[in-house]
Amino acid sequence: MKVVLQKDVLNLGDAGDIKEVADGYARNFLIPRRFAVRANEGNTKAAVHQKRLADLKREKRVKVMKELGASIDGKTYEIKVKVGENDKLFGSVTANDIALAIKKGGVELDKRKLDLGEPIKTLGETKIKVKLAEGVVPQIIVKVVGES
C-alpha cells in the first residue's frame, strides 16, 4: 500500500514522503496513529507541496545559521569565576553562563545549542561546539579566568 507520511517515522521516512509499506503496517499502525494517510492523487499533491515548503524553510534556516556560525566561529569568550585555594572553582561554568557571555558579545544564542557535555570545572581554555543547524557546527573557545 502506498502511503503519504504525515509525521517523521523512525526507519521509514520524513513527513511528506510517499512510501510503499505492507498493508497491515499501514492499516494497523501508521493510519490509526495519524502518522500517514493512504496515497491518492489529492494527498500526493498536498504532500509534495508540504515537502517543498519544508525544504524551503530548512534552506532558509541553514543559510541564517551559517551566517551566525561564521560570526562566532573561533571567537574566544572570557568568563570570570570565583576561585578558592589552589585555583579551585566555586561551582562550575554551565551552558547558561556561556550563553550569557556570548550575548554580551552581541550574539543572541540559545544555551541548548551549546554542546558542553558536562559543566566546566577547571580554569583555562575549552573548545565548545555550537550545534546551530544540520551541518553548521562552529567552535568557540571559552576561557575561564579566576578571580578571588
N, C-alpha and C. Protein backbone atom coordinates (compact mmCIF):
# COMPACT_ATOMS: atom_id res chain seq x y z
N MET A 1 0.85 -1.18 0.00
CA MET A 1 0.00 0.00 0.00
C MET A 1 0.89 1.23 0.00
N LYS A 2 0.51 2.20 -0.81
CA LYS A 2 1.25 3.46 -0.84
C LYS A 2 0.61 4.40 0.17
N VAL A 3 1.49 5.05 0.99
CA VAL A 3 1.01 5.99 1.99
C VAL A 3 1.83 7.28 1.89
N VAL A 4 1.22 8.35 2.36
CA VAL A 4 1.89 9.65 2.45
C VAL A 4 2.13 9.89 3.93
N LEU A 5 3.38 10.03 4.33
CA LEU A 5 3.70 10.22 5.75
C LEU A 5 3.32 11.63 6.18
N GLN A 6 2.61 11.71 7.30
CA GLN A 6 2.19 12.99 7.87
C GLN A 6 3.21 13.50 8.88
N LYS A 7 3.94 12.57 9.51
CA LYS A 7 4.96 12.90 10.51
C LYS A 7 6.20 12.09 10.20
N ASP A 8 7.33 12.49 10.78
CA ASP A 8 8.56 11.72 10.63
C ASP A 8 8.39 10.39 11.35
N VAL A 9 8.72 9.30 10.68
CA VAL A 9 8.63 7.96 11.26
C VAL A 9 10.02 7.35 11.22
N LEU A 10 10.50 6.92 12.39
CA LEU A 10 11.84 6.36 12.50
C LEU A 10 11.98 5.14 11.59
N ASN A 11 13.08 5.07 10.89
CA ASN A 11 13.42 3.98 9.97
C ASN A 11 12.47 3.84 8.79
N LEU A 12 11.62 4.86 8.55
CA LEU A 12 10.73 4.79 7.40
C LEU A 12 10.91 6.02 6.51
N GLY A 13 10.76 7.21 7.09
CA GLY A 13 10.92 8.41 6.28
C GLY A 13 10.48 9.65 7.01
N ASP A 14 10.55 10.77 6.30
CA ASP A 14 10.19 12.06 6.86
C ASP A 14 8.78 12.44 6.42
N ALA A 15 8.22 13.42 7.09
CA ALA A 15 6.89 13.91 6.74
C ALA A 15 6.89 14.37 5.29
N GLY A 16 5.84 13.99 4.56
CA GLY A 16 5.73 14.36 3.16
C GLY A 16 6.23 13.30 2.20
N ASP A 17 6.95 12.32 2.70
CA ASP A 17 7.45 11.25 1.83
C ASP A 17 6.30 10.32 1.43
N ILE A 18 6.41 9.77 0.24
CA ILE A 18 5.45 8.77 -0.23
C ILE A 18 6.17 7.44 -0.20
N LYS A 19 5.65 6.50 0.59
CA LYS A 19 6.32 5.22 0.79
C LYS A 19 5.39 4.06 0.48
N GLU A 20 5.98 2.97 0.04
CA GLU A 20 5.27 1.72 -0.16
C GLU A 20 5.50 0.87 1.08
N VAL A 21 4.45 0.53 1.80
CA VAL A 21 4.58 -0.26 3.03
C VAL A 21 3.61 -1.44 2.96
N ALA A 22 3.79 -2.37 3.87
CA ALA A 22 2.89 -3.52 3.95
C ALA A 22 1.49 -3.04 4.35
N ASP A 23 0.47 -3.71 3.81
CA ASP A 23 -0.91 -3.32 4.09
C ASP A 23 -1.21 -3.31 5.59
N GLY A 24 -0.81 -4.36 6.27
CA GLY A 24 -1.07 -4.46 7.71
C GLY A 24 -0.37 -3.37 8.51
N TYR A 25 0.85 -3.04 8.14
CA TYR A 25 1.59 -1.98 8.82
C TYR A 25 0.87 -0.64 8.67
N ALA A 26 0.37 -0.39 7.47
CA ALA A 26 -0.35 0.86 7.23
C ALA A 26 -1.68 0.88 7.98
N ARG A 27 -2.48 -0.19 7.84
CA ARG A 27 -3.81 -0.22 8.46
C ARG A 27 -3.77 -0.29 9.98
N ASN A 28 -2.82 -1.03 10.54
CA ASN A 28 -2.82 -1.27 11.99
C ASN A 28 -1.94 -0.31 12.79
N PHE A 29 -0.98 0.33 12.12
CA PHE A 29 -0.06 1.19 12.87
C PHE A 29 -0.04 2.63 12.36
N LEU A 30 0.31 2.82 11.11
CA LEU A 30 0.53 4.17 10.60
C LEU A 30 -0.74 5.02 10.53
N ILE A 31 -1.78 4.49 9.94
CA ILE A 31 -3.01 5.26 9.75
C ILE A 31 -3.74 5.53 11.06
N PRO A 32 -3.93 4.55 11.95
CA PRO A 32 -4.63 4.85 13.22
C PRO A 32 -3.90 5.87 14.09
N ARG A 33 -2.58 5.89 14.04
CA ARG A 33 -1.80 6.84 14.85
C ARG A 33 -1.59 8.16 14.12
N ARG A 34 -2.19 8.30 12.97
CA ARG A 34 -2.13 9.51 12.15
C ARG A 34 -0.69 9.87 11.73
N PHE A 35 0.12 8.81 11.55
CA PHE A 35 1.46 9.02 11.02
C PHE A 35 1.43 9.10 9.50
N ALA A 36 0.36 8.54 8.90
CA ALA A 36 0.28 8.50 7.45
C ALA A 36 -1.18 8.45 7.01
N VAL A 37 -1.38 8.78 5.75
CA VAL A 37 -2.68 8.61 5.11
C VAL A 37 -2.47 7.84 3.82
N ARG A 38 -3.53 7.20 3.35
CA ARG A 38 -3.45 6.43 2.12
C ARG A 38 -3.15 7.39 0.96
N ALA A 39 -2.26 6.99 0.10
CA ALA A 39 -1.85 7.86 -1.02
C ALA A 39 -2.89 7.83 -2.12
N ASN A 40 -3.46 9.00 -2.40
CA ASN A 40 -4.30 9.17 -3.58
C ASN A 40 -3.82 10.45 -4.26
N GLU A 41 -4.45 10.83 -5.33
CA GLU A 41 -3.96 11.97 -6.11
C GLU A 41 -3.92 13.26 -5.29
N GLY A 42 -4.97 13.54 -4.52
CA GLY A 42 -5.03 14.77 -3.72
C GLY A 42 -4.00 14.78 -2.61
N ASN A 43 -3.90 13.67 -1.88
CA ASN A 43 -2.93 13.58 -0.79
C ASN A 43 -1.50 13.69 -1.30
N THR A 44 -1.25 13.08 -2.45
CA THR A 44 0.10 13.11 -3.01
C THR A 44 0.50 14.53 -3.39
N LYS A 45 -0.41 15.26 -4.03
CA LYS A 45 -0.10 16.64 -4.41
C LYS A 45 0.13 17.51 -3.18
N ALA A 46 -0.71 17.32 -2.16
CA ALA A 46 -0.55 18.08 -0.92
C ALA A 46 0.78 17.74 -0.24
N ALA A 47 1.15 16.47 -0.25
CA ALA A 47 2.40 16.05 0.38
C ALA A 47 3.61 16.65 -0.33
N VAL A 48 3.57 16.65 -1.65
CA VAL A 48 4.67 17.22 -2.42
C VAL A 48 4.79 18.71 -2.12
N HIS A 49 3.67 19.40 -2.04
CA HIS A 49 3.68 20.83 -1.73
C HIS A 49 4.22 21.09 -0.32
N GLN A 50 3.75 20.31 0.66
CA GLN A 50 4.23 20.47 2.03
C GLN A 50 5.73 20.20 2.13
N LYS A 51 6.19 19.19 1.43
CA LYS A 51 7.62 18.86 1.46
C LYS A 51 8.44 20.00 0.84
N ARG A 52 7.95 20.59 -0.25
CA ARG A 52 8.64 21.70 -0.89
C ARG A 52 8.73 22.89 0.07
N LEU A 53 7.63 23.19 0.77
CA LEU A 53 7.64 24.28 1.75
C LEU A 53 8.61 24.00 2.89
N ALA A 54 8.60 22.77 3.38
CA ALA A 54 9.52 22.40 4.47
C ALA A 54 10.97 22.53 4.03
N ASP A 55 11.27 22.12 2.80
CA ASP A 55 12.64 22.23 2.29
C ASP A 55 13.08 23.69 2.18
N LEU A 56 12.17 24.55 1.72
CA LEU A 56 12.48 25.98 1.62
C LEU A 56 12.76 26.58 3.00
N LYS A 57 11.93 26.21 3.98
CA LYS A 57 12.14 26.70 5.36
C LYS A 57 13.49 26.23 5.89
N ARG A 58 13.79 24.95 5.65
CA ARG A 58 15.04 24.38 6.15
C ARG A 58 16.24 25.08 5.51
N GLU A 59 16.18 25.32 4.19
CA GLU A 59 17.26 26.01 3.49
C GLU A 59 17.46 27.42 4.02
N LYS A 60 16.37 28.12 4.27
CA LYS A 60 16.45 29.48 4.80
C LYS A 60 17.07 29.47 6.20
N ARG A 61 16.64 28.52 7.05
CA ARG A 61 17.18 28.42 8.40
C ARG A 61 18.68 28.10 8.37
N VAL A 62 19.09 27.20 7.49
CA VAL A 62 20.50 26.82 7.39
C VAL A 62 21.32 28.02 6.91
N LYS A 63 20.79 28.80 5.98
CA LYS A 63 21.50 29.98 5.49
C LYS A 63 21.72 30.99 6.61
N VAL A 64 20.67 31.24 7.39
CA VAL A 64 20.79 32.18 8.52
C VAL A 64 21.77 31.65 9.55
N MET A 65 21.71 30.35 9.83
CA MET A 65 22.60 29.76 10.83
C MET A 65 24.06 29.74 10.35
N LYS A 66 24.28 29.62 9.05
CA LYS A 66 25.65 29.68 8.53
C LYS A 66 26.24 31.06 8.75
N GLU A 67 25.42 32.10 8.53
CA GLU A 67 25.89 33.46 8.78
C GLU A 67 26.20 33.66 10.26
N LEU A 68 25.32 33.17 11.12
CA LEU A 68 25.54 33.27 12.57
C LEU A 68 26.79 32.48 12.97
N GLY A 69 26.93 31.29 12.40
CA GLY A 69 28.09 30.46 12.71
C GLY A 69 29.40 31.12 12.28
N ALA A 70 29.39 31.78 11.13
CA ALA A 70 30.59 32.48 10.67
C ALA A 70 30.95 33.63 11.59
N SER A 71 29.93 34.26 12.19
CA SER A 71 30.21 35.40 13.07
C SER A 71 30.79 34.99 14.42
N ILE A 72 30.54 33.74 14.86
CA ILE A 72 31.06 33.32 16.18
C ILE A 72 32.16 32.29 16.08
N ASP A 73 32.42 31.72 14.92
CA ASP A 73 33.39 30.65 14.78
C ASP A 73 34.79 31.11 15.18
N GLY A 74 35.41 30.39 16.11
CA GLY A 74 36.77 30.66 16.52
C GLY A 74 36.93 31.79 17.54
N LYS A 75 35.85 32.45 17.90
CA LYS A 75 35.95 33.55 18.86
C LYS A 75 36.19 33.01 20.26
N THR A 76 36.83 33.84 21.07
CA THR A 76 37.11 33.49 22.46
C THR A 76 36.23 34.33 23.38
N TYR A 77 35.57 33.66 24.29
CA TYR A 77 34.72 34.34 25.27
C TYR A 77 35.30 34.08 26.65
N GLU A 78 35.47 35.16 27.40
CA GLU A 78 36.08 35.06 28.73
C GLU A 78 34.99 35.09 29.80
N ILE A 79 35.10 34.15 30.73
CA ILE A 79 34.15 34.08 31.84
C ILE A 79 34.95 34.12 33.14
N LYS A 80 34.61 35.08 33.99
CA LYS A 80 35.29 35.21 35.28
C LYS A 80 34.47 34.49 36.34
N VAL A 81 35.17 33.67 37.12
CA VAL A 81 34.51 32.92 38.19
C VAL A 81 35.31 33.06 39.47
N LYS A 82 34.65 32.90 40.59
CA LYS A 82 35.33 32.95 41.87
C LYS A 82 36.06 31.63 42.11
N VAL A 83 37.29 31.76 42.63
CA VAL A 83 38.08 30.58 42.92
C VAL A 83 38.56 30.63 44.36
N GLY A 84 38.84 29.47 44.89
CA GLY A 84 39.36 29.36 46.25
C GLY A 84 40.82 28.96 46.22
N GLU A 85 41.20 28.20 47.22
CA GLU A 85 42.59 27.73 47.31
C GLU A 85 42.93 26.85 46.11
N ASN A 86 44.17 26.93 45.69
CA ASN A 86 44.69 26.12 44.57
C ASN A 86 43.87 26.31 43.30
N ASP A 87 43.32 27.50 43.10
CA ASP A 87 42.53 27.83 41.91
C ASP A 87 41.37 26.86 41.68
N LYS A 88 40.73 26.44 42.76
CA LYS A 88 39.56 25.55 42.66
C LYS A 88 38.30 26.40 42.53
N LEU A 89 37.49 26.09 41.52
CA LEU A 89 36.28 26.86 41.26
C LEU A 89 35.21 26.61 42.31
N PHE A 90 34.47 27.68 42.63
CA PHE A 90 33.27 27.54 43.44
C PHE A 90 32.14 27.25 42.46
N GLY A 91 31.69 26.03 42.37
CA GLY A 91 30.66 25.67 41.39
C GLY A 91 31.29 25.30 40.07
N SER A 92 30.62 25.64 38.98
CA SER A 92 31.13 25.31 37.66
C SER A 92 30.57 26.30 36.64
N VAL A 93 31.11 26.24 35.43
CA VAL A 93 30.65 27.08 34.34
C VAL A 93 29.69 26.24 33.50
N THR A 94 28.45 26.71 33.38
CA THR A 94 27.42 25.96 32.67
C THR A 94 27.14 26.56 31.30
N ALA A 95 26.31 25.90 30.55
CA ALA A 95 25.93 26.38 29.22
C ALA A 95 25.23 27.73 29.32
N ASN A 96 24.48 27.94 30.39
CA ASN A 96 23.80 29.22 30.59
C ASN A 96 24.82 30.35 30.76
N ASP A 97 25.88 30.11 31.53
CA ASP A 97 26.93 31.12 31.72
C ASP A 97 27.60 31.46 30.39
N ILE A 98 27.84 30.45 29.58
CA ILE A 98 28.49 30.67 28.28
C ILE A 98 27.55 31.43 27.35
N ALA A 99 26.26 31.09 27.36
CA ALA A 99 25.29 31.80 26.52
C ALA A 99 25.21 33.27 26.91
N LEU A 100 25.30 33.57 28.21
CA LEU A 100 25.29 34.96 28.66
C LEU A 100 26.55 35.70 28.19
N ALA A 101 27.70 35.03 28.22
CA ALA A 101 28.94 35.64 27.74
C ALA A 101 28.85 35.92 26.23
N ILE A 102 28.25 35.02 25.48
CA ILE A 102 28.10 35.22 24.04
C ILE A 102 27.13 36.38 23.79
N LYS A 103 26.09 36.47 24.61
CA LYS A 103 25.12 37.56 24.47
C LYS A 103 25.78 38.91 24.72
N LYS A 104 26.71 38.97 25.68
CA LYS A 104 27.45 40.21 25.92
C LYS A 104 28.29 40.58 24.71
N GLY A 105 28.69 39.58 23.94
CA GLY A 105 29.46 39.81 22.72
C GLY A 105 28.59 40.27 21.56
N GLY A 106 27.27 40.31 21.77
CA GLY A 106 26.39 40.84 20.74
C GLY A 106 25.63 39.81 19.93
N VAL A 107 25.71 38.53 20.30
CA VAL A 107 25.03 37.49 19.55
C VAL A 107 24.06 36.76 20.49
N GLU A 108 22.80 36.72 20.10
CA GLU A 108 21.78 36.01 20.89
C GLU A 108 21.84 34.53 20.51
N LEU A 109 22.04 33.66 21.51
CA LEU A 109 22.19 32.23 21.26
C LEU A 109 21.51 31.45 22.37
N ASP A 110 20.79 30.42 22.00
CA ASP A 110 20.11 29.57 22.97
C ASP A 110 21.13 28.63 23.62
N LYS A 111 21.03 28.47 24.92
CA LYS A 111 22.00 27.64 25.64
C LYS A 111 21.93 26.18 25.23
N ARG A 112 20.80 25.74 24.70
CA ARG A 112 20.66 24.34 24.29
C ARG A 112 21.44 24.03 23.02
N LYS A 113 21.90 25.05 22.32
CA LYS A 113 22.70 24.85 21.11
C LYS A 113 24.15 24.52 21.44
N LEU A 114 24.57 24.78 22.68
CA LEU A 114 25.95 24.55 23.09
C LEU A 114 26.14 23.08 23.45
N ASP A 115 27.13 22.45 22.84
CA ASP A 115 27.43 21.04 23.11
C ASP A 115 28.53 20.97 24.16
N LEU A 116 28.12 21.11 25.41
CA LEU A 116 29.07 21.20 26.51
C LEU A 116 29.44 19.84 27.08
N GLY A 117 28.53 18.90 27.02
CA GLY A 117 28.79 17.59 27.61
C GLY A 117 28.53 17.63 29.09
N GLU A 118 29.47 18.22 29.80
CA GLU A 118 29.31 18.42 31.24
C GLU A 118 29.88 19.79 31.60
N PRO A 119 29.43 20.36 32.71
CA PRO A 119 29.90 21.70 33.08
C PRO A 119 31.42 21.77 33.24
N ILE A 120 31.97 22.95 32.97
CA ILE A 120 33.42 23.16 33.07
C ILE A 120 33.77 23.42 34.53
N LYS A 121 34.72 22.67 35.07
CA LYS A 121 35.07 22.79 36.48
C LYS A 121 36.52 23.17 36.71
N THR A 122 37.21 23.59 35.63
CA THR A 122 38.61 23.96 35.76
C THR A 122 38.87 25.29 35.06
N LEU A 123 39.95 25.94 35.46
CA LEU A 123 40.37 27.17 34.80
C LEU A 123 41.03 26.82 33.48
N GLY A 124 41.06 27.79 32.57
CA GLY A 124 41.75 27.58 31.29
C GLY A 124 40.79 27.69 30.12
N GLU A 125 41.29 27.28 28.97
CA GLU A 125 40.51 27.36 27.74
C GLU A 125 39.88 26.02 27.40
N THR A 126 38.66 26.09 26.89
CA THR A 126 37.94 24.89 26.48
C THR A 126 37.26 25.18 25.14
N LYS A 127 37.42 24.25 24.18
CA LYS A 127 36.74 24.39 22.90
C LYS A 127 35.35 23.77 23.02
N ILE A 128 34.36 24.50 22.52
CA ILE A 128 32.98 24.04 22.62
C ILE A 128 32.34 24.12 21.23
N LYS A 129 31.63 23.06 20.85
CA LYS A 129 30.90 23.04 19.59
C LYS A 129 29.53 23.67 19.80
N VAL A 130 29.10 24.45 18.81
CA VAL A 130 27.78 25.07 18.84
C VAL A 130 26.98 24.46 17.70
N LYS A 131 25.96 23.67 18.03
CA LYS A 131 25.15 22.99 17.02
C LYS A 131 24.00 23.90 16.61
N LEU A 132 24.18 24.61 15.51
CA LEU A 132 23.18 25.57 15.06
C LEU A 132 22.13 24.94 14.16
N ALA A 133 22.55 24.17 13.18
CA ALA A 133 21.64 23.51 12.24
C ALA A 133 22.37 22.32 11.64
N GLU A 134 21.69 21.63 10.75
CA GLU A 134 22.31 20.48 10.10
C GLU A 134 23.56 20.90 9.35
N GLY A 135 24.71 20.38 9.76
CA GLY A 135 25.95 20.68 9.08
C GLY A 135 26.59 22.00 9.45
N VAL A 136 25.99 22.76 10.34
CA VAL A 136 26.54 24.05 10.76
C VAL A 136 26.93 23.91 12.23
N VAL A 137 28.22 23.63 12.47
CA VAL A 137 28.71 23.41 13.83
C VAL A 137 30.01 24.18 14.04
N PRO A 138 29.91 25.49 14.30
CA PRO A 138 31.13 26.26 14.57
C PRO A 138 31.66 25.94 15.97
N GLN A 139 32.94 26.24 16.20
CA GLN A 139 33.55 26.06 17.52
C GLN A 139 33.90 27.40 18.12
N ILE A 140 33.66 27.52 19.41
CA ILE A 140 34.07 28.72 20.14
C ILE A 140 35.03 28.28 21.23
N ILE A 141 35.78 29.25 21.75
CA ILE A 141 36.71 28.97 22.83
C ILE A 141 36.24 29.74 24.05
N VAL A 142 36.07 29.01 25.14
CA VAL A 142 35.66 29.62 26.40
C VAL A 142 36.88 29.62 27.31
N LYS A 143 37.26 30.82 27.74
CA LYS A 143 38.40 31.00 28.63
C LYS A 143 37.88 31.29 30.02
N VAL A 144 38.09 30.37 30.93
CA VAL A 144 37.65 30.53 32.32
C VAL A 144 38.78 31.13 33.11
N VAL A 145 38.54 32.32 33.67
CA VAL A 145 39.56 33.06 34.41
C VAL A 145 39.08 33.19 35.84
N GLY A 146 39.99 32.98 36.77
CA GLY A 146 39.63 33.05 38.19
C GLY A 146 39.80 34.43 38.76
N GLU A 147 38.93 34.77 39.70
CA GLU A 147 39.03 35.99 40.48
C GLU A 147 38.76 35.60 41.93
N SER A 148 39.57 36.15 42.84
CA SER A 148 39.41 35.73 44.23
C SER A 148 38.50 36.63 45.01
